[in-house]
Structures are given as C-alpha cells and as structure tokens.
Amino acid sequence: MDKLLDFGFQNIDLWRSEEMELVRLLIPSESAHDTVAALGEVGLLQFKDMNTEKSAFQRTYANQVKRCDEMARRLRFFTEQVEKAGLTPTVHSASGKHELDDLESRLEELEKELISMNENTERLDRTYNELVELQVVLEHAGKFFDKAKASVRADRDYAGVQEPDAPLLEVPGQDKVSRIGFVAGTIPADKVMGFERLLFRATRGNMFLRQGSVGEVKDPITNETVSKHVFVIFFAGDRSRTKIMKICEAFGANRYPFPDDPARQRQMDSEVTARIRELQTTVDMGLKHRKALLQNLAANLDEWTSLVRREKAIYHTLNKMNVDVTSKVLVAEAWVPTIAKSDVQRALRESAENSSTQLNVIMQPVVAHGQPPTYFRTNKFTAAFQNIVDSYGVAKYREVNPTVLTLMTFPFLFSVMFGDFGHAILMIAFAALLVWKEKQLAKQDLGDMLQLLFGGRYVILLMGIFSFYLGLIYNEFFSMPTVIFGRTKFKCYHGDGSEIVNDFGEPITNTIDPRDCQMVYEGVLKMPPDSAPLVFGVDPIWHGRKTELPYLNSMKMKMSILLGVAHMNFGIINSLYNNLYFRDWLSVWCEFVPQMIFLNFIFGYLCILIVIKWCTGKLTDLYHVMIYMFLSPGGGFDDPSQILIPGQPGLQVFLLLVAFVAVPWMLLPKPLILKKRHEALEAAKGQSSVELTQNYGALADDEESRHRPAAAAAHGDGHGGGHGGGHGDGHGHGGEFNFGEVMVHQMIHTIEFALGAVSNTASYLRLWALSLAHSQLAGVFYDRVLMAGIAANNVGAMIIAFFVFACATLGVLMVMESLSAFLHALRLHWVEYQNKFYKGDGYKFMPFSFATLKQLEDAGQL
Amino acid sequence: MGFWLGTLVFFLIQIVATATINFVGKPGNKGLTHIMAFTTVFQLWFIWAIIYMAQMNPLINPEYKE
C-alpha cells in the first residue's frame, strides 16, 4: 500500500529548473587548454565572460582564435572543392589525436597544393579548349573556302572567258581571295545577329560574312559550354581590318589564325590534332592526381573540421577567463548545476592526472549576484513540450515550469478542437511512423518542414491519441456517427406525451427507424424522463438533425467555459506553488487568495450554475442570470422557476460583493506593506549600521539564500524592498525602493487580472468555435462530396468523389485544421494559462559542450 | 446514478494506472509519470462528465428535416 501511494511528487526534475551554483576555477595556465577540453567533454559548465570590457582582439588567446578561423576557412575551401568534385566527406567519430600545430601546417601545404593544382588544371583546360575551337574553325572555315572557290570556278566556266591579262603562272581564283583579307573565329550563337549587323554598318557593306553553327563548344575563357558559330569575314583594306578586330573583341568572338593555303591548312589541322591528344593525356593525369588528393581530403575533412571547431571553442572559452597578474593562473567563473558538480570534479581530477602538472585546478563556490541560468533536464519526449513553453519565454530560475501540466493539457485542448477519431487514426499513424523510424530519421537531413514535424513527433502522437478519445466522445468518425456505445436513447412519443406503441402494446422505438417516428407516426423523439443518457459520448441521433446545431452549440459552449475555468484555476494554483517556494507570503495573501476569489466567485459560480442546469433540466436562461447579477444584484428573478439554487438572489449579492472587494485587495495591501517594510528598514539603518552589516554577513553566508535568490529577495523585501515587488532579482538588499513604480506595477497586474478573468474566459470559447468548424467542415466533405458521389451510382463518379474527399480530408482537415487547432491550443497555454503565474524572464543554461558545437556553429553563434 | 458509476470507472482506471506505474518498470523517480497519469485521467473524466451531464435533460429534441 505504501508503494502504491508513493507518487514521488517531491522531486520532479521538470517541475523546477536545476539548482545552479556559481563556482570559481583557478586553472594553471600550462594545463588550461587540456582542462577546458576535459570540461567541454563533460559539457555542464556555462562560463561567465569576465572580460566583457575587452574587444575580441585584446583578449589573451585572440591569436589562437585567429589561427583557428584561418584553418576553418581552409577547411571550408576544401569542403567546397570536395563537394564540387561530387565526393561526400566520410563522417568519423572524432579521435582528437591530431596536434593543432601539425594540422595547421598540413592544411597550409594541402591548400597550396590544391590551389596550384587548380591553377594548372585551369590553364591546361584553357589551352585545350582553344585547340579544340581552332580545330573546329579549321574544319568549318575550310569548307567555306572550298565552297567559295567552287562557286568562283563555276562563274568563270559559265562566263567562258579568260581574262586577257591573267598571269600565266598564277592559279586562277586563288589570286582574288588572297588579295582581300579575312578573319576567322568563333562567336556565341546568340550574338551572331548583332555581330553581323554591326559589321555591315561599320564597313558600309564592304565585307562578306560566312558563318555556320558548330553546336556546343567549351569557351576557353569562361570554361562554360555554349552553342557557337564559326565565322569567316572577308574584307578589303587595312582600315576595315582594325575595325573588324575591334568589333570582334567587343562581341567576345575568339579569333584564330587561319592559313589560306589548303596544304598548310591540312598541316595545321594534323598538328592541332596531335597537340590535342598530347594535352588530353596531361589533363587526364592532372585530374587523376587532383581526384586522389580530394579523396584523401574527403576522408579526413570531417575529423579535421570537428577538431578545429573544438579548438576554436576551447580558445573562445579561455578568452572568457581572467589572466592572473602573475600570469600563472587563469581565473574562470562558471555556472554549474549542483547535481553535476561531482562529474565536473571527476573530470578535473582526470585531466590533472593526464597532463601531469604539479598544480591542480581549484574549484570553489562563490556567492552569486544576479539570476542563475535556467536548466531543465529534458528527454526526447519532454523536450518538444519544453520547446513550446520556451518559445514564449524561458522560465525564471527555479520558477514553476508550465511544461509539467502542458505535457497533457496541450494535446488535450488540441483534441477538444480536433475531436474525430477517423482523423485521429490518420494522425496517430503518421506520428507512430515517425516514432517508429526515430533512429533512422534522426540521422538524416529531413528538410525544414519534416524536421519540424519530426521534432514534435511525440506531441503529434499525443494529440492524435487524445483526438481519438475526443472523437469517441463527440461520436464522430470522419463526421459519421457510430453506434459503438449503443443506439440512441431517444424514444418515440405522441404529441400528448404518451409513448407510441404498436398493436401488441410494445414501444415502437426499437423496431423502427427513428426517422419514421416523425415522418410516419407523426410523433416526437424525446428522452424518457427516467432514462440515463448514452453511457459514453454524444447520442448518435443528433447527426444531421435540424436541431443539431442549437443543441451542440449550447453543449460545447458550456463545455468550453468549464474547461477554461478549470484550466485557469490550475494556472493560479501554480502561482501558489511559486509563492510558497519563494516564501513570498505577502503574495499568497494579497495576490493568490483574491485572484482565486475573483475568478471563482464569478466564473466558478457560472460553472456551478451550468452543472446544476444540466442536472435539473430547468429552463433558466444563464445569460439573463449572469447579466442581472451585475445589473441589479439580488434581483432579476421575475419568474421563480428560474431559480436554480435556494436563496440564489442573496447568494449572488454575497458573491458579487466579495468579488468586488477582491479587486482593491489585489491592488492596495501589497505595495503598502512593502512600503512599510522599507521604511522600517530605513529606520533601522539610521539606528545602527553595525547591526546591519552583521545582518548582511548572515545573509551572505546563508546557504539557502544562494540557492534561492528570489527567497533572498523576498527577504530583501523585508529589508529593502525588491524592484516591482516580489521580483526576486537578488539586488533587493540595497536597491532603491520606488513606491510609485511598485504601485503602478501592482495596478497593471490587478487590471490585467480583473479584465483578463472576463476576456480569458471568453477566449476559451475558441474551443467551441474550432470544434464546431472542424465537425462542420468534415460533415460537408462527407455529405456533399463522398455521399453525393456514391448517390450518383456511377463507378467513375464514385472514384472521383472519393479522390476529392481524400484530398480535402488530408489537405484541409489534416493539415490546415490541425495547424489552426495547434495554434489555438498554443495560444490558450501561452496567454490564458501562463499569464496566471509564469514570469518567463529567465535565460537558458548554455553549457560549454563539445556535443552542441555543431548546432551552435550552424546557427551562426560561434 | 450512471454518472457516479462512470466516475467510479475512471477512479478505477486511475488506481490501475498508479499501480502499473509503481509496480512495472524500473525503479526510480516516477513523479512526472504520475502527474501525467493524473492529468490524463482527470481530463478524460472531466470531458466525459461534461458530455454525460449535458445530455441528462435535453431541452431540445432531435427533429428531422422535412
């Protein structure tokens, strides 16, 4: 029995953040690097920056950081090259055996080698491409010439005359060609038109351009493959030549020497071919060499990168430490979770043994000023929920963590809006797949969207499971009602109130379709007065009835109010836990109690009325009751049958009065008492300063005050008053007490709560609105699409209808609707729930840890 | 009557859950698991109770469209 009742509520890790201690480390400078490396392995210390006034360049290890940056740059260059070559770096677990200096020189060498190799390859590539183009030009331009000659010859033959002054030794035809100049080359295909036009204008038509496409060729200058044309321009005169040259340059046309003698052309062609072959082998050799180098790099890249990353982080951390004047010792201050202190000590001992120095690292606790960081030890299940809370604000140190209840209330409130067990099955299936393939998926890069879903897989799974339950409660399966928990409880009655029976005197309800009750027998469907409702969930008869919406609306609206008031009460009770923990009795009596009274005497009372109305079935109009509770306290009950509780008018007057008293109760006593305390302290200060110093000494030694800075502040409230009353920021001892500020703060708080009680309760009505929207949308898709398709009695129509139905279900309901329900559940937690108790002004514990370096670097924080 | 019977069922579920958590699985601090079980069973009961009570005395009757 003892074991059964052992709940272990006393120490739930997630309930409050880990206790933190500030420690001072004195590290001998010769073993500083190794010590910090060992601490990085443990990963549970957050070093304080003790050189905030120094810029990054003035720090002790600025040089080393610079070296690491240089190495990181080289490694990025290598990674780029390796990725360009289509290789993937192999992932090693870092062995960490390399010495940084060795690695640095090696990286430098490798970089030089790779750069020179790249340059070589580039040069060879250019020559090669040039030769290839030349070959193309030779081939094509030769053809132009051949053609030109052929046509000239044909002309002559046709004319049938020999020029009388033709020299005997000259070959006819060749003569004319040689007297005019020509230029041959290549030009990108898309520039040909403009090129030709400009040439024509520049030479006033005194030129002749032959060009032809040669397809895709690599450009020697840009090394890109472009579609090109070969051209030959014939012209006369030197002036034209210079013009044409300039135009060629402007258009990026590559010119090539081209002999006009066919014999020399052939010779040149063979030369070029030979050189190309030769160059090919050289290029291939170079590429092979480069590939080998890159492969070697790819094999080591990951290890080196993580090593450099570690070293850089170590020097960054070292830069945060103070160098002692004697320069023998580094002084560091760090936050460490109390629970991890022994781990840290062990790591320090081990590293001291390994580094074989005479001096040990000294670790001593120091008194902390300022708020310690917030650290929650989460696991893969709770982490996603903690993230949801952290996105709103990181909890103050040792404050109640909303995550504990959010674990279950978040999926629950989601499911109130998403209750449909057909959709829930789809959601569970999806989340279960993610959870099942967890180990595989964790290693993969999933892309932003899927990564987000993967991170929240347990949230989605729970949302699905709760939606399944709520789907059963709402009795909706893809908006179809089911009879899992029994047939309808409504029976068929005559208009005069007697049950309709058949000829044998038996009630007809169980033997007919309920529809016929109204249509055939002209009766009404009523619940028998002595009957209990359906044991679980909403009666299936309501689906699709004329009165479905009025009935469900009234039910779900009241349900939302009940859920909301319960949820907000949990929130206020959490604030009680905070006040008790921080020993802030003032806030218990002057905030928690009046808040509970205000909320519950108005909206708690409304909830009770709702339940009583349900149980008694009275026709009381609750709007009317609530409105007249304020408009004419004690009145408004013209019809005595409206009264739900005996003595209700008097009760309402009482509730209203107490609730109104609760408002100044929240507002005034706390600032006034704080002021009194402050004045008492001032008086004491004047009396004896000696006594006060003793008091401070006692405070500083007080173990409790170190762990509970806010408790110290509450203490401080007694002595000096904290900023803004009860904001434990540890400076309470000597802080200025500004009554005006405290008063304004309290006023804002009070107004926020009093108005919030109304508006937040109304805000929970979104539960009703979204659940209504969900079931109506699902109903439309089911009735108007799927059922319409089936009614068409045509296979094609059915298939199309089913396809549309499936798409709409997935796209609209499973994606959009679930997203909106998620966001609304998020809002209800962030605003309506957390503003009752959650300060959320802490900062996260970011330990120096090698395990998280990569994420930090990816996020650009290193 | 049915309401209290249903509530009893949820209470029994809670006892079974508590016993399961305490007697199955490796020992250690199970506080968070217990809290989760409590909130879950409470929520499941709460919503069931709301829907059940809301249907005890319906003020509107189902009507078919003509």
Tab-separated table of N, CA, C and O in Angstrom, chain A residues 385-428:
chain	number	residue	atom	x	y	z
A	385	PHE	N	7.859	19.583	-25.712
A	385	PHE	CA	6.923	20.390	-24.921
A	385	PHE	C	7.664	21.552	-24.262
A	385	PHE	O	7.150	22.663	-24.180
A	386	GLN	N	8.882	21.262	-23.786
A	386	GLN	CA	9.667	22.332	-23.172
A	386	GLN	C	9.948	23.423	-24.200
A	386	GLN	O	9.924	24.605	-23.880
A	387	ASN	N	10.164	23.003	-25.445
A	387	ASN	CA	10.386	23.990	-26.509
A	387	ASN	C	9.171	24.861	-26.712
A	387	ASN	O	9.298	26.065	-26.949
A	388	ILE	N	7.992	24.253	-26.642
A	388	ILE	CA	6.760	25.023	-26.813
A	388	ILE	C	6.703	26.119	-25.757
A	388	ILE	O	6.379	27.272	-26.040
A	389	VAL	N	7.040	25.759	-24.521
A	389	VAL	CA	6.998	26.740	-23.442
A	389	VAL	C	8.121	27.763	-23.609
A	389	VAL	O	7.908	28.967	-23.457
A	390	ASP	N	9.307	27.282	-23.962
A	390	ASP	CA	10.450	28.191	-24.089
A	390	ASP	C	10.259	29.209	-25.200
A	390	ASP	O	10.816	30.307	-25.139
A	391	SER	N	9.498	28.845	-26.232
A	391	SER	CA	9.301	29.808	-27.317
A	391	SER	C	8.572	31.036	-26.798
A	391	SER	O	8.664	32.104	-27.380
A	392	TYR	N	7.823	30.886	-25.723
A	392	TYR	CA	7.143	32.043	-25.143
A	392	TYR	C	8.099	32.827	-24.265
A	392	TYR	O	8.149	34.047	-24.316
A	393	GLY	N	8.875	32.117	-23.484
A	393	GLY	CA	9.830	32.769	-22.590
A	393	GLY	C	10.468	31.705	-21.715
A	393	GLY	O	9.787	30.771	-21.294
A	394	VAL	N	11.753	31.857	-21.479
A	394	VAL	CA	12.446	30.876	-20.645
A	394	VAL	C	12.101	31.154	-19.185
A	394	VAL	O	12.085	32.300	-18.743
A	395	ALA	N	11.828	30.085	-18.470
A	395	ALA	CA	11.387	30.232	-17.086
A	395	ALA	C	12.436	30.953	-16.253
A	395	ALA	O	13.634	30.834	-16.489
A	396	LYS	N	11.946	31.710	-15.271
A	396	LYS	CA	12.854	32.303	-14.302
A	396	LYS	C	13.479	31.157	-13.509
A	396	LYS	O	12.908	30.083	-13.390
A	397	TYR	N	14.661	31.425	-12.965
A	397	TYR	CA	15.357	30.389	-12.196
A	397	TYR	C	14.468	29.839	-11.080
A	397	TYR	O	13.949	30.605	-10.270
A	398	ARG	N	14.279	28.551	-11.038
A	398	ARG	CA	13.513	27.826	-10.021
A	398	ARG	C	12.028	28.170	-10.003
A	398	ARG	O	11.330	27.893	-9.036
A	399	GLU	N	11.546	28.747	-11.049
A	399	GLU	CA	10.121	29.033	-11.135
A	399	GLU	C	9.388	27.753	-11.538
A	399	GLU	O	9.965	26.880	-12.182
A	400	VAL	N	8.106	27.677	-11.186
A	400	VAL	CA	7.312	26.514	-11.599
A	400	VAL	C	7.305	26.439	-13.126
A	400	VAL	O	7.074	27.433	-13.799
A	401	ASN	N	7.567	25.267	-13.638
A	401	ASN	CA	7.654	25.098	-15.084
A	401	ASN	C	6.295	24.684	-15.639
A	401	ASN	O	5.783	23.638	-15.277
A	402	PRO	N	5.711	25.481	-16.510
A	402	PRO	CA	4.385	25.145	-17.040
A	402	PRO	C	4.378	23.832	-17.828
A	402	PRO	O	3.319	23.244	-18.035
A	403	THR	N	5.576	23.401	-18.260
A	403	THR	CA	5.648	22.219	-19.117
A	403	THR	C	5.012	21.001	-18.466
A	403	THR	O	4.403	20.177	-19.149
A	404	VAL	N	5.149	20.893	-17.131
A	404	VAL	CA	4.690	19.671	-16.470
A	404	VAL	C	3.221	19.406	-16.765
A	404	VAL	O	2.844	18.287	-17.138
A	405	LEU	N	2.377	20.424	-16.627
A	405	LEU	CA	0.963	20.202	-16.938
A	405	LEU	C	0.706	20.285	-18.439
A	405	LEU	O	-0.168	19.610	-18.959
A	406	THR	N	1.509	21.121	-19.122
A	406	THR	CA	1.337	21.266	-20.572
A	406	THR	C	1.498	19.924	-21.292
A	406	THR	O	0.874	19.688	-22.321
A	407	LEU	N	2.332	19.054	-20.731
A	407	LEU	CA	2.548	17.727	-21.327
A	407	LEU	C	1.228	17.075	-21.709
A	407	LEU	O	1.110	16.436	-22.749
A	408	MET	N	0.231	17.206	-20.855
A	408	MET	CA	-1.044	16.553	-21.132
A	408	MET	C	-2.146	17.541	-21.505
A	408	MET	O	-3.021	17.218	-22.295
A	409	THR	N	-2.114	18.749	-20.939
A	409	THR	CA	-3.207	19.668	-21.260
A	409	THR	C	-3.100	20.177	-22.687
A	409	THR	O	-4.107	20.452	-23.321
A	410	PHE	N	-1.881	20.288	-23.208
A	410	PHE	CA	-1.744	20.788	-24.582
A	410	PHE	C	-2.411	19.848	-25.588
A	410	PHE	O	-3.275	20.259	-26.354
A	411	PRO	N	-2.017	18.563	-25.605
A	411	PRO	CA	-2.698	17.665	-26.544
A	411	PRO	C	-4.195	17.579	-26.275
A	411	PRO	O	-4.991	17.433	-27.198
A	412	PHE	N	-4.579	17.729	-25.006
A	412	PHE	CA	-5.999	17.622	-24.678
A	412	PHE	C	-6.792	18.786	-25.287
A	412	PHE	O	-7.792	18.572	-25.966
A	413	LEU	N	-6.318	20.008	-25.042
A	413	LEU	CA	-7.053	21.151	-25.590
A	413	LEU	C	-7.034	21.120	-27.115
A	413	LEU	O	-7.991	21.529	-27.763
A	414	PHE	N	-5.927	20.628	-27.680
A	414	PHE	CA	-5.900	20.454	-29.132
A	414	PHE	C	-7.035	19.525	-29.552
A	414	PHE	O	-7.787	19.806	-30.475
A	415	SER	N	-7.141	18.409	-28.835
A	415	SER	CA	-8.096	17.384	-29.263
A	415	SER	C	-9.531	17.856	-29.080
A	415	SER	O	-10.420	17.413	-29.801
A	416	VAL	N	-9.777	18.763	-28.136
A	416	VAL	CA	-11.135	19.290	-27.987
A	416	VAL	C	-11.551	19.963	-29.289
A	416	VAL	O	-12.707	19.927	-29.689
A	417	MET	N	-10.556	20.563	-29.978
A	417	MET	CA	-10.862	21.230	-31.235
A	417	MET	C	-10.780	20.291	-32.434
A	417	MET	O	-11.241	20.619	-33.508
A	418	PHE	N	-10.147	19.154	-32.253
A	418	PHE	CA	-9.858	18.276	-33.391
A	418	PHE	C	-10.504	16.907	-33.196
A	418	PHE	O	-10.099	15.934	-33.782
A	419	GLY	N	-11.518	16.837	-32.319
A	419	GLY	CA	-12.045	15.517	-31.964
A	419	GLY	C	-12.772	14.833	-33.101
A	419	GLY	O	-13.865	15.238	-33.491
A	420	ASP	N	-12.147	13.820	-33.658
A	420	ASP	CA	-12.766	12.997	-34.695
A	420	ASP	C	-11.884	11.781	-34.815
A	420	ASP	O	-10.723	11.899	-35.179
A	421	PHE	N	-12.405	10.619	-34.488
A	421	PHE	CA	-11.436	9.529	-34.364
A	421	PHE	C	-10.991	8.957	-35.689
A	421	PHE	O	-9.992	8.247	-35.742
A	422	GLY	N	-11.654	9.306	-36.769
A	422	GLY	CA	-11.122	8.943	-38.079
A	422	GLY	C	-9.864	9.737	-38.379
A	422	GLY	O	-8.811	9.182	-38.719
A	423	HIS	N	-9.970	11.054	-38.207
A	423	HIS	CA	-8.802	11.909	-38.434
A	423	HIS	C	-7.711	11.587	-37.435
A	423	HIS	O	-6.526	11.645	-37.750
A	424	ALA	N	-8.126	11.231	-36.217
A	424	ALA	CA	-7.137	10.897	-35.187
A	424	ALA	C	-6.328	9.674	-35.596
A	424	ALA	O	-5.122	9.633	-35.389
A	425	ILE	N	-6.998	8.696	-36.224
A	425	ILE	CA	-6.258	7.487	-36.634
A	425	ILE	C	-5.173	7.865	-37.639
A	425	ILE	O	-4.037	7.398	-37.556
A	426	LEU	N	-5.530	8.743	-38.593
A	426	LEU	CA	-4.526	9.181	-39.569
A	426	LEU	C	-3.350	9.859	-38.855
A	426	LEU	O	-2.182	9.614	-39.168
A	427	MET	N	-3.690	10.707	-37.901
A	427	MET	CA	-2.641	11.452	-37.203
A	427	MET	C	-1.762	10.511	-36.380
A	427	MET	O	-0.536	10.617	-36.389
A	428	ILE	N	-2.388	9.567	-35.710
A	428	ILE	CA	-1.611	8.609	-34.915
A	428	ILE	C	-0.695	7.803	-35.832
A	428	ILE	O	0.473	7.579	-35.527
